[in-house]
């Protein structure tokens, strides 16, 4: 036979042999159950992977929810702590103001038509003394009142006793129930104020009320 035909025949024989060997291998796997077990195991592994993925996603979701709840709880706690501090500050301020407002309550009728409540003084810069008080009619008193008030400031100047009486036209008043008394007094250089006294006089110059504030 010619060589080309021989090579063709040999190739066909080798191809047939390979196909036969592959068929025998596959047939043997089916007979022994190896292929079926591999497929079953593969399906089982895929199901296990799907289950693990589902559990992982669920665990991540729970963790994210817990983290969100924790952050919300921390934010709420911080907000409550800030609110508590604010309420404590408000309570302290109200406690301080209570004493002041108690002083502003009208006094009982003790025969004096006027009373001075809540006298306060403070230095308002170098050489300036600011004062504030509320002049009120006593309980049971009514009618319009006119008068004025004088200020007497005592202290020291360069180590020596010092006193100053302040009488101004602006310190006159005309009131029915209450009158706010306030102003600023200019002080000489080197004065250290110890106390301020307010004297309220009616139109005839008669003393109606007085109050002293010490510094």
Coordinates of N, CA and C in Angstrom, one line a residue, residues 7 15 34 76 124 148 163 177 202:
X7 N -0.4 5.8 6.5 CA -0.5 6.8 7.6 C -1.9 7.1 7.9
X15 N -7.2 6.7 16.3 CA -8.4 7.5 16.8 C -9.5 6.5 17.3
X34 N -18.7 6.1 40.5 CA -17.9 7.2 40.8 C -18.4 8.5 40.2
X76 N -28.1 58.9 72.0 CA -29.1 59.3 73.0 C -28.5 59.5 74.4
X124 N -18.4 99.0 87.1 CA -18.6 99.0 85.7 C -17.4 99.7 84.9
X148 N -37.5 111.7 95.6 CA -36.2 111.6 95.0 C -35.5 110.6 95.9
X163 N -16.0 109.6 101.6 CA -17.4 109.6 101.5 C -17.9 110.6 100.4
X177 N -46.9 102.1 91.6 CA -46.7 100.8 92.3 C -45.2 100.5 92.5
X202 N -39.6 111.7 100.2 CA -40.8 112.2 99.5 C -40.6 113.6 99.1

